[in-house]
Amino acid sequence: MKKILRALVLLSFFTLHLSPLMAQGILGGHVTGNIQLESQMSRADSTIGAPDVPQGILMNARADVLYTNGDFSAGLRFEAYQDPLLGFDPQWKGQGLAHYFVAYNGERLSLTAGHFYEQFGSGLILRTYEDRYLGIDNALLGFSAKYRPIDGITLKAVAGKQRYFWSLGEGLVRGVDGEMALNSLLPFMAESKLRVNLGAGFVSKYEEDETIAAEAAGHILNLPLNVGAGAFRADVGFGGWNLQAEYARKGQDPSALNGYIYRPGEALNLNLSYSQRGFSAALQAKRIDNMGFKSVRSQTGEMLYINYLPATPRQHTYAFPSMYPYATQVNGEQGLQADVMYKIKKETWLGGKYGTDLHLNSSVMTTLDTTVIGGRGTEGYTVGNGTGDLLYGDLSFEVARKLSKSIKVSATYLYQVFNPIVENEHGSLHHNNAVVADVSWKVSKKHALRFEAEWLGSDSRYDPEAGETDRRAGDWVMGLVEWSIGSHWFLSASDQYAYNDGTGNYYNLSVGYTRGATRLQLGYGKQREGMLCIGGVCRQVPASNGLTISLTTSF
Amino acid sequence: MKKTILLGFIGLFCFAACDKIEPDQYTVATSGGSGNGGRWSNGGTQCALVEKYTGPRCVNCPNADVTLDSLHVQYGEQLVVISINHPTGQGEPFPNQPDMRTEAGTAWDQYFGIGAIPAAYLNRNKAKQYSGSMDNLGSDIGALINQDPSIELTINADGDTATRQIDITVSYHIYDRLEGDITLTLALTEDSLSYRQLHPSRGIVNDYIHNHMLRDVITDTWGDDIPTDGVAGESKVKNFTYTVTNPDIKLQNCHVVGFISYKNDRSVLNCNQAPVVINQ
């Protein structure tokens, strides 16, 4: 452990003092990159459910280096998980060269060989991406081409296998996509207020046959080896109005995700928005039916997804409103989100001297109205026209106002209904009320303070003997103070306390130092167990009790 | 012309890269497990014991069931499975649902230090733990059952529904000299149990069918000692009588699973199972 700490100190010195020297030309090209290190020391704490960490110290680290020379670029990424932080899949354990690529980016043609990320439309049929905080990397290793034969038309083609921790998934992914920008393509639309983009894509995965037992005794599944998914999309704008629509359909794809059923998949995403100065409104509708699409049929978890199905509800940022986040239900969901923002004009009685921002948001998600007709080796279920069961609903209202040149305040109220089945847990609906007050005060040119107070009231209860083991349950209060000193130092203290069920007192202290593009942060305290969700994709975060170290730099 | 060729290529790709299977062909009949192709050695065969740790609140456990059902199709009778209900967390029963936790299962669970479920062990080899989608379990079973057995185990179980008594006869024959003391463990498992289970694609399934569930251990939790010289050619027969006291257990759905292990590291030498045959 001493060796690791010594290495951390050395790395901090290196990144703080020497990294500016590294951004220099090499062979006429340009080298850029970044280094990130997250480390954790935690000890067992039965009151909050923190596990013992026999390794003493855990670490996720990575270094990206990109070389660019004209139209040519090449990059690599070294990653080390020794051992992975709490909550990350133990299969991440290891270190090595995780990514490498070479690319040519010409005016009309772009080619990439190696690891790459790609997205068709909104990702309903293809989106490979990485999120280091979720522990997800679905990069394709293979070839990617992008061709722009004329202005207004973009064609893409990809082929490869997906990253699976330190190896590759067995499935082969192939895809083509085309997009037309009519305003660039058609001369008579060049100056039109009507903006139209159309696109379509098709993705196929190939996987070898395997033996999967059907539910019918003495039978095995006759598996499709090639599974295809296609999508059409349109993006239409006129003045302040904008409509984005995408429909996707997937062929028979019996997999562990859907219980090995043969029902085709479907997804529809509609987003209508309007904006003008001081006002915006958006309405989003989504319906997903059996659209989980992975390159390996037997895989569950968050790795090896070919497509991406974003969450419809708003992703809240404050601690208590985001305590019960919504995770996309890839096997079936439908819902709506409405969002309205309005700025009350300044120098009015309601708006005050600087104006007042109002933000209203609401969403509702339900299951599909399904009737089960069979298990493995059948169509699985039929879908009726009903709304199904409630999965999630929320209504939030936020008011933000600048009181003076140095003080800004905001207040948020949230009502939320949460079905634990969203997290694959059993239980009754949770009804939550949350209130947040946030005050930012720029004390002087060098000093700034931020205060945050939150309250959460929930009818969920912590009762292990009755099988209710969720430590987020009950009623909570929280306070937070942040102090920024100049452009270098940052101090923060917070405490979350479950005052009803007594599931824990979670205090945290942290100090950060920033110099140039380098930031070092130390934290000490208790982390509440829960779910971390980004864009509807979630990772369970176990409780922890101890020290965290974070170091990031770029050059 | 170029555009036509390009569109034609894309159309061909889309058409060729998507298989469609008619509803009457979703499944095909199988003739049963091929095992190791009928490979027998010294008159005996090596079987694989998979202890699977599961729980009704474990959403990914049904996927482990699919994996093991599929391996059963592949390896037939050479695969012996015991499903053990994890004692806490996701293993806890739903309200008003049967409790499948057993004293022996909890002891085994603690021995292996099971944290997350589903989890599985092959032949009680602590280095062979499987979790989640049970990667490599199939290939490891395939490699194991192709080995020559050092011991053969045969089990017969006759049950009486009136007295709820099971008469068990176990015979074993040693092929290779053994390296230490051995134990015999007999367990009672039950199939076709219908109770609530969290499911990855169907939410809460009230009538999920659970198979191979451990109901009790007939011998000592860690097996009964077998006095043996451990030399090749030695054969012995042991008889057991066991009365099923739990009224919820249906004898006709039960198997008696037996395995012989080394006493020191508890690694399994061979295993077998027999259905409880009901005497009318």
PDB file of N, CA, C and O in Angstrom, chain A residues 155 164 174 202 204 211-214 218-222 224-226 228 252 256-260 262 299-300 331 376-377 379 424 426 464, chain B residues 6 10 13-14 16-21 25-30 57 59-60 63 66 69-70 73 92 94 133 135 198 200-204:
ATOM      1  N   LEU A 155     -22.675   8.672 -45.589  1.00  0.00           N
ATOM      2  CA  LEU A 155     -22.848   7.220 -45.507  1.00  0.00           C
ATOM      3  C   LEU A 155     -21.824   6.659 -44.529  1.00  0.00           C
ATOM      4  O   LEU A 155     -20.673   7.098 -44.517  1.00  0.00           O
ATOM      5  N   TYR A 164     -15.360  -6.798 -24.453  1.00  0.00           N
ATOM      6  CA  TYR A 164     -16.000  -7.422 -23.286  1.00  0.00           C
ATOM      7  C   TYR A 164     -14.938  -7.509 -22.193  1.00  0.00           C
ATOM      8  O   TYR A 164     -14.140  -8.439 -22.177  1.00  0.00           O
ATOM      9  N   ARG A 174     -22.218  -5.837 -37.838  1.00  0.00           N
ATOM     10  CA  ARG A 174     -22.057  -5.138 -39.105  1.00  0.00           C
ATOM     11  C   ARG A 174     -23.154  -4.102 -39.232  1.00  0.00           C
ATOM     12  O   ARG A 174     -24.298  -4.387 -38.814  1.00  0.00           O
ATOM     13  N   PHE A 202     -29.162   0.182 -40.829  1.00  0.00           N
ATOM     14  CA  PHE A 202     -29.415  -1.240 -40.621  1.00  0.00           C
ATOM     15  C   PHE A 202     -28.187  -1.852 -39.954  1.00  0.00           C
ATOM     16  O   PHE A 202     -27.051  -1.586 -40.353  1.00  0.00           O
ATOM     17  N   SER A 204     -26.667  -5.586 -38.228  1.00  0.00           N
ATOM     18  CA  SER A 204     -26.859  -7.030 -38.096  1.00  0.00           C
ATOM     19  C   SER A 204     -25.754  -7.605 -37.229  1.00  0.00           C
ATOM     20  O   SER A 204     -24.614  -7.141 -37.266  1.00  0.00           O
ATOM     21  N   THR A 211     -26.416 -24.526 -27.881  1.00  0.00           N
ATOM     22  CA  THR A 211     -27.532 -25.317 -27.358  1.00  0.00           C
ATOM     23  C   THR A 211     -28.216 -24.545 -26.246  1.00  0.00           C
ATOM     24  O   THR A 211     -27.616 -24.270 -25.215  1.00  0.00           O
ATOM     25  N   ILE A 212     -29.473 -24.182 -26.489  1.00  0.00           N
ATOM     26  CA  ILE A 212     -30.287 -23.537 -25.464  1.00  0.00           C
ATOM     27  C   ILE A 212     -31.550 -24.366 -25.298  1.00  0.00           C
ATOM     28  O   ILE A 212     -32.287 -24.588 -26.272  1.00  0.00           O
ATOM     29  N   ALA A 213     -31.793 -24.841 -24.100  1.00  0.00           N
ATOM     30  CA  ALA A 213     -32.966 -25.677 -23.863  1.00  0.00           C
ATOM     31  C   ALA A 213     -34.240 -24.844 -23.954  1.00  0.00           C
ATOM     32  O   ALA A 213     -34.302 -23.739 -23.413  1.00  0.00           O
ATOM     33  N   ALA A 214     -35.235 -25.373 -24.641  1.00  0.00           N
ATOM     34  CA  ALA A 214     -36.546 -24.721 -24.665  1.00  0.00           C
ATOM     35  C   ALA A 214     -37.303 -25.111 -23.403  1.00  0.00           C
ATOM     36  O   ALA A 214     -36.898 -26.033 -22.688  1.00  0.00           O
ATOM     37  N   GLY A 218     -37.415 -31.778 -23.808  1.00  0.00           N
ATOM     38  CA  GLY A 218     -36.860 -32.511 -24.934  1.00  0.00           C
ATOM     39  C   GLY A 218     -36.674 -31.673 -26.187  1.00  0.00           C
ATOM     40  O   GLY A 218     -36.476 -32.209 -27.274  1.00  0.00           O
ATOM     41  N   HIS A 219     -36.755 -30.353 -26.048  1.00  0.00           N
ATOM     42  CA  HIS A 219     -36.593 -29.475 -27.204  1.00  0.00           C
ATOM     43  C   HIS A 219     -35.496 -28.449 -26.924  1.00  0.00           C
ATOM     44  O   HIS A 219     -35.295 -28.032 -25.795  1.00  0.00           O
ATOM     45  N   ILE A 220     -34.821 -28.072 -27.995  1.00  0.00           N
ATOM     46  CA  ILE A 220     -33.866 -26.967 -27.895  1.00  0.00           C
ATOM     47  C   ILE A 220     -34.281 -25.884 -28.885  1.00  0.00           C
ATOM     48  O   ILE A 220     -35.082 -26.132 -29.789  1.00  0.00           O
ATOM     49  N   LEU A 221     -33.732 -24.693 -28.696  1.00  0.00           N
ATOM     50  CA  LEU A 221     -34.118 -23.568 -29.547  1.00  0.00           C
ATOM     51  C   LEU A 221     -33.433 -23.661 -30.905  1.00  0.00           C
ATOM     52  O   LEU A 221     -32.268 -24.034 -31.005  1.00  0.00           O
ATOM     53  N   ASN A 222     -34.191 -23.286 -31.928  1.00  0.00           N
ATOM     54  CA  ASN A 222     -33.653 -23.130 -33.277  1.00  0.00           C
ATOM     55  C   ASN A 222     -33.292 -21.653 -33.425  1.00  0.00           C
ATOM     56  O   ASN A 222     -34.148 -20.814 -33.686  1.00  0.00           O
ATOM     57  N   PRO A 224     -31.821 -17.995 -34.507  1.00  0.00           N
ATOM     58  CA  PRO A 224     -31.389 -17.214 -35.677  1.00  0.00           C
ATOM     59  C   PRO A 224     -29.928 -16.800 -35.478  1.00  0.00           C
ATOM     60  O   PRO A 224     -29.585 -16.231 -34.441  1.00  0.00           O
ATOM     61  N   LEU A 225     -29.090 -17.092 -36.446  1.00  0.00           N
ATOM     62  CA  LEU A 225     -27.674 -16.760 -36.294  1.00  0.00           C
ATOM     63  C   LEU A 225     -27.400 -15.306 -36.674  1.00  0.00           C
ATOM     64  O   LEU A 225     -26.510 -14.673 -36.132  1.00  0.00           O
ATOM     65  N   ASN A 226     -28.190 -14.807 -37.629  1.00  0.00           N
ATOM     66  CA  ASN A 226     -28.089 -13.392 -38.021  1.00  0.00           C
ATOM     67  C   ASN A 226     -29.324 -12.664 -37.513  1.00  0.00           C
ATOM     68  O   ASN A 226     -30.449 -13.041 -37.837  1.00  0.00           O
ATOM     69  N   GLY A 228     -31.097  -8.939 -37.374  1.00  0.00           N
ATOM     70  CA  GLY A 228     -31.016  -7.601 -37.964  1.00  0.00           C
ATOM     71  C   GLY A 228     -31.902  -6.610 -37.246  1.00  0.00           C
ATOM     72  O   GLY A 228     -32.908  -6.972 -36.633  1.00  0.00           O
ATOM     73  N   GLN A 252     -36.176 -11.322 -35.013  1.00  0.00           N
ATOM     74  CA  GLN A 252     -36.211 -12.302 -33.910  1.00  0.00           C
ATOM     75  C   GLN A 252     -34.832 -12.393 -33.260  1.00  0.00           C
ATOM     76  O   GLN A 252     -33.828 -12.586 -33.943  1.00  0.00           O
ATOM     77  N   ALA A 256     -30.832 -13.968 -23.498  1.00  0.00           N
ATOM     78  CA  ALA A 256     -31.012 -13.997 -22.046  1.00  0.00           C
ATOM     79  C   ALA A 256     -31.763 -12.752 -21.577  1.00  0.00           C
ATOM     80  O   ALA A 256     -32.460 -12.779 -20.564  1.00  0.00           O
ATOM     81  N   LEU A 257     -31.610 -11.642 -22.311  1.00  0.00           N
ATOM     82  CA  LEU A 257     -32.288 -10.399 -21.919  1.00  0.00           C
ATOM     83  C   LEU A 257     -33.809 -10.554 -21.964  1.00  0.00           C
ATOM     84  O   LEU A 257     -34.504 -10.057 -21.094  1.00  0.00           O
ATOM     85  N   ASN A 258     -34.316 -11.185 -23.020  1.00  0.00           N
ATOM     86  CA  ASN A 258     -35.772 -11.253 -23.180  1.00  0.00           C
ATOM     87  C   ASN A 258     -36.339 -12.621 -22.797  1.00  0.00           C
ATOM     88  O   ASN A 258     -37.515 -12.900 -23.054  1.00  0.00           O
ATOM     89  N   GLY A 259     -35.541 -13.466 -22.188  1.00  0.00           N
ATOM     90  CA  GLY A 259     -36.029 -14.789 -21.789  1.00  0.00           C
ATOM     91  C   GLY A 259     -36.119 -15.749 -22.963  1.00  0.00           C
ATOM     92  O   GLY A 259     -36.918 -16.679 -22.949  1.00  0.00           O
ATOM     93  N   TYR A 260     -35.303 -15.526 -23.993  1.00  0.00           N
ATOM     94  CA  TYR A 260     -35.217 -16.389 -25.183  1.00  0.00           C
ATOM     95  C   TYR A 260     -36.573 -16.532 -25.876  1.00  0.00           C
ATOM     96  O   TYR A 260     -37.027 -17.633 -26.153  1.00  0.00           O
ATOM     97  N   TYR A 262     -39.119 -15.179 -29.224  1.00  0.00           N
ATOM     98  CA  TYR A 262     -38.915 -14.892 -30.643  1.00  0.00           C
ATOM     99  C   TYR A 262     -39.685 -13.668 -31.122  1.00  0.00           C
ATOM    100  O   TYR A 262     -39.731 -13.402 -32.314  1.00  0.00           O
ATOM    101  N   GLN A 299     -25.584 -12.895 -22.826  1.00  0.00           N
ATOM    102  CA  GLN A 299     -25.086 -11.900 -21.881  1.00  0.00           C
ATOM    103  C   GLN A 299     -26.195 -11.038 -21.295  1.00  0.00           C
ATOM    104  O   GLN A 299     -27.074 -10.582 -22.014  1.00  0.00           O
ATOM    105  N   THR A 300     -26.102 -10.828 -19.992  1.00  0.00           N
ATOM    106  CA  THR A 300     -26.942  -9.823 -19.354  1.00  0.00           C
ATOM    107  C   THR A 300     -26.003  -8.717 -18.874  1.00  0.00           C
ATOM    108  O   THR A 300     -24.889  -8.607 -19.353  1.00  0.00           O
ATOM    109  N   ASN A 331     -36.861  -4.330 -22.088  1.00  0.00           N
ATOM    110  CA  ASN A 331     -37.829  -5.335 -22.538  1.00  0.00           C
ATOM    111  C   ASN A 331     -39.204  -4.745 -22.793  1.00  0.00           C
ATOM    112  O   ASN A 331     -40.033  -5.397 -23.425  1.00  0.00           O
ATOM    113  N   ARG A 376     -39.443 -19.621 -23.017  1.00  0.00           N
ATOM    114  CA  ARG A 376     -38.379 -19.891 -23.979  1.00  0.00           C
ATOM    115  C   ARG A 376     -38.894 -20.670 -25.186  1.00  0.00           C
ATOM    116  O   ARG A 376     -39.556 -21.693 -25.026  1.00  0.00           O
ATOM    117  N   GLY A 377     -38.608 -20.171 -26.375  1.00  0.00           N
ATOM    118  CA  GLY A 377     -38.999 -20.899 -27.568  1.00  0.00           C
ATOM    119  C   GLY A 377     -40.407 -20.576 -28.032  1.00  0.00           C
ATOM    120  O   GLY A 377     -40.999 -21.356 -28.785  1.00  0.00           O
ATOM    121  N   GLU A 379     -43.341 -16.956 -28.797  1.00  0.00           N
ATOM    122  CA  GLU A 379     -43.390 -15.507 -29.046  1.00  0.00           C
ATOM    123  C   GLU A 379     -43.304 -14.721 -27.738  1.00  0.00           C
ATOM    124  O   GLU A 379     -43.133 -13.504 -27.756  1.00  0.00           O
ATOM    125  N   ASN A 424     -35.101  -4.099 -10.655  1.00  0.00           N
ATOM    126  CA  ASN A 424     -35.215  -5.556 -10.520  1.00  0.00           C
ATOM    127  C   ASN A 424     -35.387  -5.986  -9.070  1.00  0.00           C
ATOM    128  O   ASN A 424     -34.890  -7.029  -8.648  1.00  0.00           O
ATOM    129  N   HIS A 426     -38.282  -6.324  -5.745  1.00  0.00           N
ATOM    130  CA  HIS A 426     -39.703  -6.499  -5.493  1.00  0.00           C
ATOM    131  C   HIS A 426     -40.127  -5.579  -4.361  1.00  0.00           C
ATOM    132  O   HIS A 426     -39.380  -5.362  -3.416  1.00  0.00           O
ATOM    133  N   PRO A 464     -35.149  -5.287   7.376  1.00  0.00           N
ATOM    134  CA  PRO A 464     -34.522  -6.503   6.836  1.00  0.00           C
ATOM    135  C   PRO A 464     -35.307  -7.773   7.142  1.00  0.00           C
ATOM    136  O   PRO A 464     -35.330  -8.698   6.329  1.00  0.00           O
TER     137      PRO A 464
ATOM    138  N   LEU B   6     -24.408   0.719 -55.158  1.00  0.00           N
ATOM    139  CA  LEU B   6     -24.334   0.941 -53.715  1.00  0.00           C
ATOM    140  C   LEU B   6     -25.640   0.542 -53.030  1.00  0.00           C
ATOM    141  O   LEU B   6     -25.649  -0.176 -52.019  1.00  0.00           O
ATOM    142  N   ILE B  10     -26.335  -2.491 -50.315  1.00  0.00           N
ATOM    143  CA  ILE B  10     -26.937  -2.272 -48.998  1.00  0.00           C
ATOM    144  C   ILE B  10     -28.186  -3.146 -48.839  1.00  0.00           C
ATOM    145  O   ILE B  10     -28.408  -3.776 -47.808  1.00  0.00           O
ATOM    146  N   PHE B  13     -27.188  -6.696 -48.264  1.00  0.00           N
ATOM    147  CA  PHE B  13     -26.678  -6.852 -46.903  1.00  0.00           C
ATOM    148  C   PHE B  13     -27.835  -6.983 -45.909  1.00  0.00           C
ATOM    149  O   PHE B  13     -27.858  -7.866 -45.064  1.00  0.00           O
ATOM    150  N   CYS B  14     -28.829  -6.082 -46.050  1.00  0.00           N
ATOM    151  CA  CYS B  14     -29.961  -6.100 -45.115  1.00  0.00           C
ATOM    152  C   CYS B  14     -30.741  -7.411 -45.241  1.00  0.00           C
ATOM    153  O   CYS B  14     -31.195  -7.980 -44.254  1.00  0.00           O
ATOM    154  N   ALA B  16     -29.643 -10.349 -46.400  1.00  0.00           N
ATOM    155  CA  ALA B  16     -28.877 -11.541 -46.020  1.00  0.00           C
ATOM    156  C   ALA B  16     -28.553 -11.586 -44.532  1.00  0.00           C
ATOM    157  O   ALA B  16     -28.282 -12.638 -43.983  1.00  0.00           O
ATOM    158  N   ALA B  17     -28.587 -10.439 -43.885  1.00  0.00           N
ATOM    159  CA  ALA B  17     -28.081 -10.381 -42.515  1.00  0.00           C
ATOM    160  C   ALA B  17     -29.186 -10.421 -41.473  1.00  0.00           C
ATOM    161  O   ALA B  17     -29.076  -9.825 -40.425  1.00  0.00           O
ATOM    162  N   CYS B  18     -30.296 -11.071 -41.806  1.00  0.00           N
ATOM    163  CA  CYS B  18     -31.382 -11.185 -40.843  1.00  0.00           C
ATOM    164  C   CYS B  18     -32.121 -12.497 -41.086  1.00  0.00           C
ATOM    165  O   CYS B  18     -32.750 -12.663 -42.131  1.00  0.00           O
ATOM    166  N   ASP B  19     -32.013 -13.430 -40.174  1.00  0.00           N
ATOM    167  CA  ASP B  19     -32.682 -14.730 -40.322  1.00  0.00           C
ATOM    168  C   ASP B  19     -34.100 -14.635 -39.786  1.00  0.00           C
ATOM    169  O   ASP B  19     -34.342 -13.992 -38.769  1.00  0.00           O
ATOM    170  N   LYS B  20     -35.015 -15.305 -40.473  1.00  0.00           N
ATOM    171  CA  LYS B  20     -36.398 -15.354 -39.971  1.00  0.00           C
ATOM    172  C   LYS B  20     -36.794 -16.812 -39.786  1.00  0.00           C
ATOM    173  O   LYS B  20     -36.621 -17.623 -40.692  1.00  0.00           O
ATOM    174  N   ILE B  21     -37.293 -17.112 -38.614  1.00  0.00           N
ATOM    175  CA  ILE B  21     -37.666 -18.492 -38.293  1.00  0.00           C
ATOM    176  C   ILE B  21     -39.175 -18.559 -38.113  1.00  0.00           C
ATOM    177  O   ILE B  21     -39.753 -17.728 -37.392  1.00  0.00           O
ATOM    178  N   GLN B  25     -41.073 -23.630 -36.126  1.00  0.00           N
ATOM    179  CA  GLN B  25     -39.677 -24.093 -36.109  1.00  0.00           C
ATOM    180  C   GLN B  25     -38.845 -23.399 -35.035  1.00  0.00           C
ATOM    181  O   GLN B  25     -37.617 -23.426 -35.074  1.00  0.00           O
ATOM    182  N   TYR B  26     -39.520 -22.747 -34.080  1.00  0.00           N
ATOM    183  CA  TYR B  26     -38.774 -22.067 -33.013  1.00  0.00           C
ATOM    184  C   TYR B  26     -37.949 -23.066 -32.204  1.00  0.00           C
ATOM    185  O   TYR B  26     -36.889 -22.723 -31.689  1.00  0.00           O
ATOM    186  N   THR B  27     -38.476 -24.275 -32.045  1.00  0.00           N
ATOM    187  CA  THR B  27     -37.739 -25.286 -31.289  1.00  0.00           C
ATOM    188  C   THR B  27     -37.618 -26.558 -32.121  1.00  0.00           C
ATOM    189  O   THR B  27     -38.411 -26.786 -33.038  1.00  0.00           O
ATOM    190  N   VAL B  28     -36.619 -27.335 -31.796  1.00  0.00           N
ATOM    191  CA  VAL B  28     -36.458 -28.633 -32.455  1.00  0.00           C
ATOM    192  C   VAL B  28     -36.281 -29.694 -31.377  1.00  0.00           C
ATOM    193  O   VAL B  28     -35.703 -29.425 -30.309  1.00  0.00           O
ATOM    194  N   ALA B  29     -36.786 -30.884 -31.670  1.00  0.00           N
ATOM    195  CA  ALA B  29     -36.679 -31.972 -30.699  1.00  0.00           C
ATOM    196  C   ALA B  29     -35.241 -32.454 -30.625  1.00  0.00           C
ATOM    197  O   ALA B  29     -34.504 -32.420 -31.601  1.00  0.00           O
ATOM    198  N   THR B  30     -34.867 -32.866 -29.442  1.00  0.00           N
ATOM    199  CA  THR B  30     -33.519 -33.395 -29.266  1.00  0.00           C
ATOM    200  C   THR B  30     -33.627 -34.812 -28.729  1.00  0.00           C
ATOM    201  O   THR B  30     -34.578 -35.158 -28.036  1.00  0.00           O
ATOM    202  N   ARG B  57     -35.402 -13.757  -5.076  1.00  0.00           N
ATOM    203  CA  ARG B  57     -35.330 -12.321  -5.362  1.00  0.00           C
ATOM    204  C   ARG B  57     -34.153 -11.988  -6.275  1.00  0.00           C
ATOM    205  O   ARG B  57     -33.801 -10.814  -6.433  1.00  0.00           O
ATOM    206  N   VAL B  59     -32.731 -11.606  -9.729  1.00  0.00           N
ATOM    207  CA  VAL B  59     -33.312 -11.433 -11.061  1.00  0.00           C
ATOM    208  C   VAL B  59     -32.542 -12.190 -12.134  1.00  0.00           C
ATOM    209  O   VAL B  59     -33.111 -12.583 -13.150  1.00  0.00           O
ATOM    210  N   ASN B  60     -31.267 -12.410 -11.935  1.00  0.00           N
ATOM    211  CA  ASN B  60     -30.483 -13.103 -12.966  1.00  0.00           C
ATOM    212  C   ASN B  60     -30.427 -14.614 -12.773  1.00  0.00           C
ATOM    213  O   ASN B  60     -29.844 -15.317 -13.599  1.00  0.00           O
ATOM    214  N   ASN B  63     -31.653 -16.876 -15.578  1.00  0.00           N
ATOM    215  CA  ASN B  63     -30.707 -17.064 -16.682  1.00  0.00           C
ATOM    216  C   ASN B  63     -29.723 -18.190 -16.384  1.00  0.00           C
ATOM    217  O   ASN B  63     -29.308 -18.919 -17.282  1.00  0.00           O
ATOM    218  N   VAL B  66     -31.448 -21.322 -17.251  1.00  0.00           N
ATOM    219  CA  VAL B  66     -31.416 -21.596 -18.698  1.00  0.00           C
ATOM    220  C   VAL B  66     -30.074 -22.216 -19.072  1.00  0.00           C
ATOM    221  O   VAL B  66     -30.011 -23.201 -19.815  1.00  0.00           O
ATOM    222  N   ASP B  69     -30.047 -25.803 -17.774  1.00  0.00           N
ATOM    223  CA  ASP B  69     -30.958 -26.648 -18.564  1.00  0.00           C
ATOM    224  C   ASP B  69     -30.317 -26.986 -19.911  1.00  0.00           C
ATOM    225  O   ASP B  69     -30.420 -28.115 -20.402  1.00  0.00           O
ATOM    226  N   SER B  70     -29.670 -25.983 -20.498  1.00  0.00           N
ATOM    227  CA  SER B  70     -29.040 -26.194 -21.807  1.00  0.00           C
ATOM    228  C   SER B  70     -27.845 -27.139 -21.696  1.00  0.00           C
ATOM    229  O   SER B  70     -27.627 -27.979 -22.571  1.00  0.00           O
ATOM    230  N   VAL B  73     -29.083 -30.612 -21.610  1.00  0.00           N
ATOM    231  CA  VAL B  73     -29.370 -31.143 -22.947  1.00  0.00           C
ATOM    232  C   VAL B  73     -28.076 -31.640 -23.573  1.00  0.00           C
ATOM    233  O   VAL B  73     -28.035 -32.682 -24.220  1.00  0.00           O
ATOM    234  N   GLU B  92     -33.795 -14.551   0.268  1.00  0.00           N
ATOM    235  CA  GLU B  92     -34.917 -14.569   1.208  1.00  0.00           C
ATOM    236  C   GLU B  92     -36.232 -14.763   0.474  1.00  0.00           C
ATOM    237  O   GLU B  92     -36.450 -14.186  -0.587  1.00  0.00           O
ATOM    238  N   PHE B  94     -40.163 -14.578  -0.650  1.00  0.00           N
ATOM    239  CA  PHE B  94     -41.202 -13.552  -0.665  1.00  0.00           C
ATOM    240  C   PHE B  94     -42.220 -13.887   0.428  1.00  0.00           C
ATOM    241  O   PHE B  94     -42.327 -15.061   0.836  1.00  0.00           O
ATOM    242  N   SER B 133     -23.472 -15.015 -16.127  1.00  0.00           N
ATOM    243  CA  SER B 133     -23.874 -15.850 -17.272  1.00  0.00           C
ATOM    244  C   SER B 133     -23.115 -17.172 -17.313  1.00  0.00           C
ATOM    245  O   SER B 133     -23.193 -17.906 -18.291  1.00  0.00           O
ATOM    246  N   ASP B 135     -19.993 -18.039 -17.623  1.00  0.00           N
ATOM    247  CA  ASP B 135     -19.002 -18.219 -18.686  1.00  0.00           C
ATOM    248  C   ASP B 135     -18.062 -19.376 -18.340  1.00  0.00           C
ATOM    249  O   ASP B 135     -17.640 -19.516 -17.198  1.00  0.00           O
ATOM    250  N   LEU B 198     -38.307 -13.615  -9.114  1.00  0.00           N
ATOM    251  CA  LEU B 198     -38.011 -12.419  -9.895  1.00  0.00           C
ATOM    252  C   LEU B 198     -37.339 -12.858 -11.190  1.00  0.00           C
ATOM    253  O   LEU B 198     -36.422 -13.687 -11.158  1.00  0.00           O
ATOM    254  N   PRO B 200     -35.760 -11.800 -15.214  1.00  0.00           N
ATOM    255  CA  PRO B 200     -35.155 -10.656 -15.909  1.00  0.00           C
ATOM    256  C   PRO B 200     -36.030 -10.044 -16.987  1.00  0.00           C
ATOM    257  O   PRO B 200     -35.895  -8.854 -17.288  1.00  0.00           O
ATOM    258  N   SER B 201     -36.886 -10.817 -17.608  1.00  0.00           N
ATOM    259  CA  SER B 201     -37.696 -10.237 -18.681  1.00  0.00           C
ATOM    260  C   SER B 201     -39.180 -10.206 -18.358  1.00  0.00           C
ATOM    261  O   SER B 201     -39.936  -9.540 -19.039  1.00  0.00           O
ATOM    262  N   ARG B 202     -39.593 -10.908 -17.306  1.00  0.00           N
ATOM    263  CA  ARG B 202     -41.032 -10.973 -17.025  1.00  0.00           C
ATOM    264  C   ARG B 202     -41.392 -10.407 -15.662  1.00  0.00           C
ATOM    265  O   ARG B 202     -42.527 -10.560 -15.209  1.00  0.00           O
ATOM    266  N   GLY B 203     -40.475  -9.749 -15.005  1.00  0.00           N
ATOM    267  CA  GLY B 203     -40.776  -9.170 -13.693  1.00  0.00           C
ATOM    268  C   GLY B 203     -40.953 -10.259 -12.651  1.00  0.00           C
ATOM    269  O   GLY B 203     -40.137 -11.169 -12.543  1.00  0.00           O
ATOM    270  N   ILE B 204     -42.059 -10.190 -11.916  1.00  0.00           N
ATOM    271  CA  ILE B 204     -42.310 -11.197 -10.879  1.00  0.00           C
ATOM    272  C   ILE B 204     -43.186 -12.295 -11.467  1.00  0.00           C
ATOM    273  O   ILE B 204     -44.304 -12.039 -11.916  1.00  0.00           O
TER     274      ILE B 204
END
